[in-house]
Amino acid sequence: MHVSANVLLPDQGTGPFHTLYLLHGLSDDHSIWLRRTRIEHYLLGKPLIVVMPQGFRGFYTNNTDGPRYADYIVNDVVGATERFFPAHKNRSARHVGGLSMGGYGALRLGLGFPEHFESVHSHSGALLYPNRGAPRDSSLFGTHEYPQIFGRSSAVGTDHDLLHLAATFPANKPRPRILIDCGTEDFLIDQNRQASAELKRLGLTHTYREFPGAHNWDYWDVHIRAAIDFHLNETINAKA
């Protein structure tokens, strides 16, 4: 099907450049990061391509009864980016991050396809949605969507389950660097705290941070800056 993406290219240098695949939340689309943050300004002078793909409402996972959104990002979006733009084609230069649904999606991709992504970040991530045990009605995400994405029975222990992906992470695969943050007034704060504690128990090294703020663009516009630096600081001088 036809899909769209917005791409920001470095304003200087010739490349090839590192690439951040930046994912949106449940109620938004590929245009939202440009419309609601100053990300274009934050990237001035930085040797980083940012790709903001359309992710629809599929949580960036291979839906149980629907599109294979994880494969779409890893194969189609990454593939097209590396054909059309001056992007490095190695894992060491690929990064993925997002907010809310996209925060879950970033970890789903980073843990499910570790050979593809060097680093991962999540803002206010819906990290344990597949682990809730049963779909729940809500104004945003209800019983008709949940089983199509995560299955009609428990998604615990499947590839939708981030804790399962962490527990079964292959010993012979490189582990991505991971940054997770959430606002202390965010309705997902308890979920993020629980997910971080469980990931730590499972031995998955990651950085977890909390800051004042809620589930809104005031928070994400501030913290995307630290995420950009996180992806670049330890990798940009490495041989890609």
mmCIF file of C-alpha atoms in Angstrom:
data_model
loop_
_atom_site.group_PDB
_atom_site.id
_atom_site.type_symbol
_atom_site.label_atom_id
_atom_site.label_comp_id
_atom_site.label_asym_id
_atom_site.label_seq_id
_atom_site.Cartn_x
_atom_site.Cartn_y
_atom_site.Cartn_z
ATOM 1 C CA MET A 1 0.000 0.000 0.000
ATOM 2 C CA HIS A 2 1.026 3.613 -0.424
ATOM 3 C CA VAL A 3 2.799 5.052 2.614
ATOM 4 C CA SER A 4 4.506 8.338 3.416
ATOM 5 C CA ALA A 5 7.500 9.505 5.412
ATOM 6 C CA ASN A 6 9.211 12.771 6.210
ATOM 7 C CA VAL A 7 13.006 12.873 6.048
ATOM 8 C CA LEU A 8 15.369 15.473 7.475
ATOM 9 C CA LEU A 9 18.843 15.594 5.925
ATOM 10 C CA PRO A 10 21.990 17.173 7.428
ATOM 11 C CA ASP A 11 22.571 20.785 6.384
ATOM 12 C CA GLN A 12 26.300 20.254 5.939
ATOM 13 C CA GLY A 13 28.729 17.481 5.033
ATOM 14 C CA THR A 14 28.578 14.898 2.282
ATOM 15 C CA GLY A 15 27.886 11.703 4.200
ATOM 16 C CA PRO A 16 27.303 8.910 4.459
ATOM 17 C CA PHE A 17 25.457 9.762 7.657
ATOM 18 C CA HIS A 18 23.988 7.951 10.638
ATOM 19 C CA THR A 19 20.185 7.553 10.547
ATOM 20 C CA LEU A 20 17.527 7.778 13.264
ATOM 21 C CA TYR A 21 14.160 6.181 12.505
ATOM 22 C CA LEU A 22 11.780 8.255 14.623
ATOM 23 C CA LEU A 23 8.356 6.733 15.320
ATOM 24 C CA HIS A 24 5.067 8.487 16.144
ATOM 25 C CA GLY A 25 2.351 7.611 18.657
ATOM 26 C CA LEU A 26 -1.031 5.952 18.291
ATOM 27 C CA SER A 27 -3.154 8.931 17.267
ATOM 28 C CA ASP A 28 -0.617 10.621 14.971
ATOM 29 C CA ASP A 29 1.196 10.149 11.669
ATOM 30 C CA HIS A 30 4.521 10.757 9.915
ATOM 31 C CA SER A 31 4.080 14.544 10.015
ATOM 32 C CA ILE A 32 3.643 14.997 13.763
ATOM 33 C CA TRP A 33 7.278 15.348 14.865
ATOM 34 C CA LEU A 34 7.762 18.228 12.422
ATOM 35 C CA ARG A 35 4.472 19.878 13.378
ATOM 36 C CA ARG A 36 4.750 19.634 17.168
ATOM 37 C CA THR A 37 8.487 19.931 17.925
ATOM 38 C CA ARG A 38 11.513 21.965 16.814
ATOM 39 C CA ILE A 39 13.389 18.857 15.718
ATOM 40 C CA GLU A 40 14.520 20.484 12.481
ATOM 41 C CA HIS A 41 16.226 23.200 14.530
ATOM 42 C CA TYR A 42 17.707 20.681 16.999
ATOM 43 C CA LEU A 43 19.420 18.852 14.119
ATOM 44 C CA LEU A 44 21.263 21.890 12.744
ATOM 45 C CA GLY A 45 24.930 21.031 12.361
ATOM 46 C CA LYS A 46 24.441 17.388 13.350
ATOM 47 C CA PRO A 47 25.507 14.579 10.975
ATOM 48 C CA LEU A 48 22.251 12.667 11.341
ATOM 49 C CA ILE A 49 19.431 11.781 8.940
ATOM 50 C CA VAL A 50 16.051 11.515 10.667
ATOM 51 C CA VAL A 51 13.362 9.413 8.983
ATOM 52 C CA MET A 52 9.794 9.778 10.291
ATOM 53 C CA PRO A 53 7.675 7.021 8.709
ATOM 54 C CA GLN A 54 3.925 6.507 8.708
ATOM 55 C CA GLY A 55 3.277 3.793 11.287
ATOM 56 C CA PHE A 56 -0.530 3.745 11.303
ATOM 57 C CA ARG A 57 -1.949 2.123 14.495
ATOM 58 C CA GLY A 58 -0.104 -1.187 14.425
ATOM 59 C CA PHE A 59 2.439 -0.712 17.262
ATOM 60 C CA TYR A 60 5.305 -1.359 14.818
ATOM 61 C CA THR A 61 5.020 -5.096 15.400
ATOM 62 C CA ASN A 62 4.049 -7.880 13.010
ATOM 63 C CA ASN A 63 0.322 -7.934 13.719
ATOM 64 C CA THR A 64 -1.197 -11.293 14.593
ATOM 65 C CA ASP A 65 -4.095 -10.684 12.214
ATOM 66 C CA GLY A 66 -2.967 -7.858 9.983
ATOM 67 C CA PRO A 67 0.004 -6.058 8.434
ATOM 68 C CA ARG A 68 3.583 -6.909 9.336
ATOM 69 C CA TYR A 69 4.622 -3.465 10.532
ATOM 70 C CA ALA A 70 7.951 -4.572 12.026
ATOM 71 C CA ASP A 71 9.042 -6.056 8.715
ATOM 72 C CA TYR A 72 7.790 -2.915 6.956
ATOM 73 C CA ILE A 73 10.087 -0.676 9.007
ATOM 74 C CA VAL A 74 13.124 -2.961 8.911
ATOM 75 C CA ASN A 75 12.881 -3.971 5.256
ATOM 76 C CA ASP A 76 10.926 -1.302 3.381
ATOM 77 C CA VAL A 77 11.626 1.927 5.282
ATOM 78 C CA VAL A 78 15.273 1.181 6.050
ATOM 79 C CA GLY A 79 15.767 -0.283 2.576
ATOM 80 C CA ALA A 80 14.305 2.734 0.799
ATOM 81 C CA THR A 81 16.253 5.162 2.996
ATOM 82 C CA GLU A 82 19.543 3.491 2.213
ATOM 83 C CA ARG A 83 18.777 3.448 -1.521
ATOM 84 C CA PHE A 84 17.662 7.060 -1.870
ATOM 85 C CA PHE A 85 19.679 9.014 0.737
ATOM 86 C CA PRO A 86 23.352 9.267 1.783
ATOM 87 C CA ALA A 87 22.941 6.891 4.737
ATOM 88 C CA HIS A 88 25.471 4.428 6.107
ATOM 89 C CA LYS A 89 24.308 0.871 5.460
ATOM 90 C CA ASN A 90 25.729 -0.737 8.601
ATOM 91 C CA ARG A 91 24.136 -1.502 11.959
ATOM 92 C CA SER A 92 26.550 0.824 13.758
ATOM 93 C CA ALA A 93 24.921 3.782 11.988
ATOM 94 C CA ARG A 94 21.239 2.841 12.442
ATOM 95 C CA HIS A 95 19.178 4.052 15.401
ATOM 96 C CA VAL A 96 15.480 3.903 16.274
ATOM 97 C CA GLY A 97 13.301 5.787 18.758
ATOM 98 C CA GLY A 98 9.809 7.021 19.362
ATOM 99 C CA LEU A 99 7.127 8.150 21.766
ATOM 100 C CA SER A 100 4.230 6.273 23.381
ATOM 101 C CA MET A 101 3.212 3.611 20.829
ATOM 102 C CA GLY A 102 6.439 4.503 19.036
ATOM 103 C CA GLY A 103 8.425 4.022 22.248
ATOM 104 C CA TYR A 104 7.131 0.478 22.441
ATOM 105 C CA GLY A 105 7.806 0.123 18.710
ATOM 106 C CA ALA A 106 11.412 1.252 19.047
ATOM 107 C CA LEU A 107 12.138 -1.382 21.686
ATOM 108 C CA ARG A 108 10.180 -3.990 19.720
ATOM 109 C CA LEU A 109 12.404 -3.317 16.693
ATOM 110 C CA GLY A 110 15.626 -2.956 18.646
ATOM 111 C CA LEU A 111 15.168 -6.196 20.589
ATOM 112 C CA GLY A 112 13.520 -8.117 17.751
ATOM 113 C CA PHE A 113 16.056 -7.077 15.093
ATOM 114 C CA PRO A 114 19.246 -6.373 17.083
ATOM 115 C CA GLU A 115 21.429 -6.925 14.038
ATOM 116 C CA HIS A 116 19.813 -3.835 12.460
ATOM 117 C CA PHE A 117 19.932 -1.132 15.168
ATOM 118 C CA GLU A 118 22.833 0.115 17.279
ATOM 119 C CA SER A 119 20.751 2.174 19.712
ATOM 120 C CA VAL A 120 17.136 2.593 20.832
ATOM 121 C CA HIS A 121 15.219 5.248 22.744
ATOM 122 C CA SER A 122 11.692 5.415 24.148
ATOM 123 C CA HIS A 123 9.823 8.473 25.421
ATOM 124 C CA SER A 124 6.724 7.706 27.526
ATOM 125 C CA GLY A 125 6.532 4.257 25.977
ATOM 126 C CA ALA A 126 3.487 1.968 26.060
ATOM 127 C CA LEU A 127 5.977 -0.744 26.913
ATOM 128 C CA LEU A 128 3.700 -3.335 28.511
ATOM 129 C CA TYR A 129 0.522 -3.016 26.433
ATOM 130 C CA PRO A 130 0.794 -6.583 25.086
ATOM 131 C CA ASN A 131 1.247 -7.852 28.665
ATOM 132 C CA ARG A 132 -2.081 -6.571 29.978
ATOM 133 C CA GLY A 133 -3.709 -9.949 29.511
ATOM 134 C CA ALA A 134 -6.908 -8.809 27.786
ATOM 135 C CA PRO A 135 -7.993 -5.924 25.565
ATOM 136 C CA ARG A 136 -9.696 -3.003 27.240
ATOM 137 C CA ASP A 137 -12.037 -0.424 25.801
ATOM 138 C CA SER A 138 -10.707 3.103 25.674
ATOM 139 C CA SER A 139 -11.301 6.217 23.650
ATOM 140 C CA LEU A 140 -8.046 5.621 21.761
ATOM 141 C CA PHE A 141 -7.470 1.904 21.619
ATOM 142 C CA GLY A 142 -10.220 -0.639 22.116
ATOM 143 C CA THR A 143 -11.204 -4.265 21.964
ATOM 144 C CA HIS A 144 -11.557 -4.373 18.176
ATOM 145 C CA GLU A 145 -7.910 -3.396 17.542
ATOM 146 C CA TYR A 146 -6.107 -5.166 20.372
ATOM 147 C CA PRO A 147 -6.710 -8.792 19.200
ATOM 148 C CA GLN A 148 -5.842 -7.943 15.604
ATOM 149 C CA ILE A 149 -2.476 -6.600 16.724
ATOM 150 C CA PHE A 150 -1.512 -8.774 19.706
ATOM 151 C CA GLY A 151 -3.790 -11.821 19.329
ATOM 152 C CA ARG A 152 -6.995 -13.011 20.972
ATOM 153 C CA SER A 153 -5.201 -14.841 23.762
ATOM 154 C CA SER A 154 -2.375 -13.599 25.943
ATOM 155 C CA ALA A 155 0.527 -12.029 24.070
ATOM 156 C CA VAL A 156 2.880 -12.827 26.953
ATOM 157 C CA GLY A 157 5.722 -14.976 25.678
ATOM 158 C CA THR A 158 5.301 -13.906 22.050
ATOM 159 C CA ASP A 159 7.345 -11.554 19.891
ATOM 160 C CA HIS A 160 4.933 -8.775 20.910
ATOM 161 C CA ASP A 161 6.175 -9.078 24.514
ATOM 162 C CA LEU A 162 9.244 -6.921 25.161
ATOM 163 C CA LEU A 163 10.072 -8.832 28.333
ATOM 164 C CA HIS A 164 10.039 -12.096 26.382
ATOM 165 C CA LEU A 165 12.327 -10.594 23.738
ATOM 166 C CA ALA A 166 14.700 -9.484 26.497
ATOM 167 C CA ALA A 167 14.589 -12.861 28.277
ATOM 168 C CA THR A 168 15.304 -14.786 25.081
ATOM 169 C CA PHE A 169 17.777 -12.347 23.576
ATOM 170 C CA PRO A 170 20.342 -14.393 21.612
ATOM 171 C CA ALA A 171 23.729 -14.536 23.279
ATOM 172 C CA ASN A 172 25.464 -14.266 19.899
ATOM 173 C CA LYS A 173 23.690 -11.051 18.853
ATOM 174 C CA PRO A 174 24.926 -7.517 19.614
ATOM 175 C CA ARG A 175 22.853 -5.712 22.233
ATOM 176 C CA PRO A 176 21.612 -2.238 21.351
ATOM 177 C CA ARG A 177 22.219 0.676 23.690
ATOM 178 C CA ILE A 178 18.856 1.598 25.217
ATOM 179 C CA LEU A 179 17.531 4.858 26.691
ATOM 180 C CA ILE A 180 14.069 4.972 28.319
ATOM 181 C CA ASP A 181 12.502 8.091 29.821
ATOM 182 C CA CYS A 182 9.068 9.075 31.096
ATOM 183 C CA GLY A 183 7.408 12.040 32.784
ATOM 184 C CA THR A 184 6.481 11.679 36.438
ATOM 185 C CA GLU A 185 2.949 12.943 35.702
ATOM 186 C CA ASP A 186 2.525 10.652 32.685
ATOM 187 C CA PHE A 187 -0.281 8.077 32.893
ATOM 188 C CA LEU A 188 2.276 5.500 31.683
ATOM 189 C CA ILE A 189 4.819 6.178 34.447
ATOM 190 C CA ASP A 190 3.994 3.038 36.450
ATOM 191 C CA GLN A 191 4.222 0.939 33.287
ATOM 192 C CA ASN A 192 7.636 2.413 32.490
ATOM 193 C CA ARG A 193 8.904 1.843 36.024
ATOM 194 C CA GLN A 194 7.719 -1.758 35.955
ATOM 195 C CA ALA A 195 9.171 -2.397 32.509
ATOM 196 C CA SER A 196 12.533 -0.933 33.504
ATOM 197 C CA ALA A 197 12.657 -3.021 36.688
ATOM 198 C CA GLU A 198 11.811 -6.185 34.758
ATOM 199 C CA LEU A 199 14.365 -5.464 32.046
ATOM 200 C CA LYS A 200 16.983 -4.920 34.749
ATOM 201 C CA ARG A 201 16.004 -8.216 36.412
ATOM 202 C CA LEU A 202 16.429 -9.942 33.056
ATOM 203 C CA GLY A 203 19.918 -8.528 32.704
ATOM 204 C CA LEU A 204 19.169 -6.119 29.860
ATOM 205 C CA THR A 205 21.424 -3.110 30.336
ATOM 206 C CA HIS A 206 19.645 0.193 29.756
ATOM 207 C CA THR A 207 19.467 3.768 31.000
ATOM 208 C CA TYR A 208 16.181 4.771 32.642
ATOM 209 C CA ARG A 209 15.309 8.389 33.472
ATOM 210 C CA GLU A 210 12.332 10.249 34.917
ATOM 211 C CA PHE A 211 11.627 13.963 34.562
ATOM 212 C CA PRO A 212 8.782 16.294 35.487
ATOM 213 C CA GLY A 213 6.144 16.234 32.766
ATOM 214 C CA ALA A 214 3.072 14.559 31.336
ATOM 215 C CA HIS A 215 2.125 12.638 28.194
ATOM 216 C CA ASN A 216 2.332 15.615 25.857
ATOM 217 C CA TRP A 217 4.417 17.494 23.332
ATOM 218 C CA ASP A 218 5.815 19.911 25.888
ATOM 219 C CA TYR A 219 7.642 16.932 27.378
ATOM 220 C CA TRP A 220 8.678 15.257 24.101
ATOM 221 C CA ASP A 221 9.936 18.486 22.523
ATOM 222 C CA VAL A 222 12.369 18.877 25.419
ATOM 223 C CA HIS A 223 13.609 15.312 25.648
ATOM 224 C CA ILE A 224 14.079 14.507 21.973
ATOM 225 C CA ARG A 225 17.210 16.664 22.203
ATOM 226 C CA ALA A 226 18.813 14.335 24.752
ATOM 227 C CA ALA A 227 17.786 11.338 22.654
ATOM 228 C CA ILE A 228 19.518 12.758 19.575
ATOM 229 C CA ASP A 229 22.699 13.255 21.601
ATOM 230 C CA PHE A 230 22.373 9.740 23.041
ATOM 231 C CA HIS A 231 22.302 8.224 19.564
ATOM 232 C CA LEU A 232 25.224 10.318 18.305
ATOM 233 C CA ASN A 233 27.615 10.718 21.210
ATOM 234 C CA GLU A 234 28.925 7.177 21.467
ATOM 235 C CA THR A 235 28.568 6.163 17.849
ATOM 236 C CA ILE A 236 29.418 9.009 15.525
ATOM 237 C CA ASN A 237 33.171 8.547 15.865
ATOM 238 C CA ALA A 238 32.933 4.800 15.446
ATOM 239 C CA LYS A 239 33.714 3.283 12.081
ATOM 240 C CA ALA A 240 30.315 2.709 10.423
#
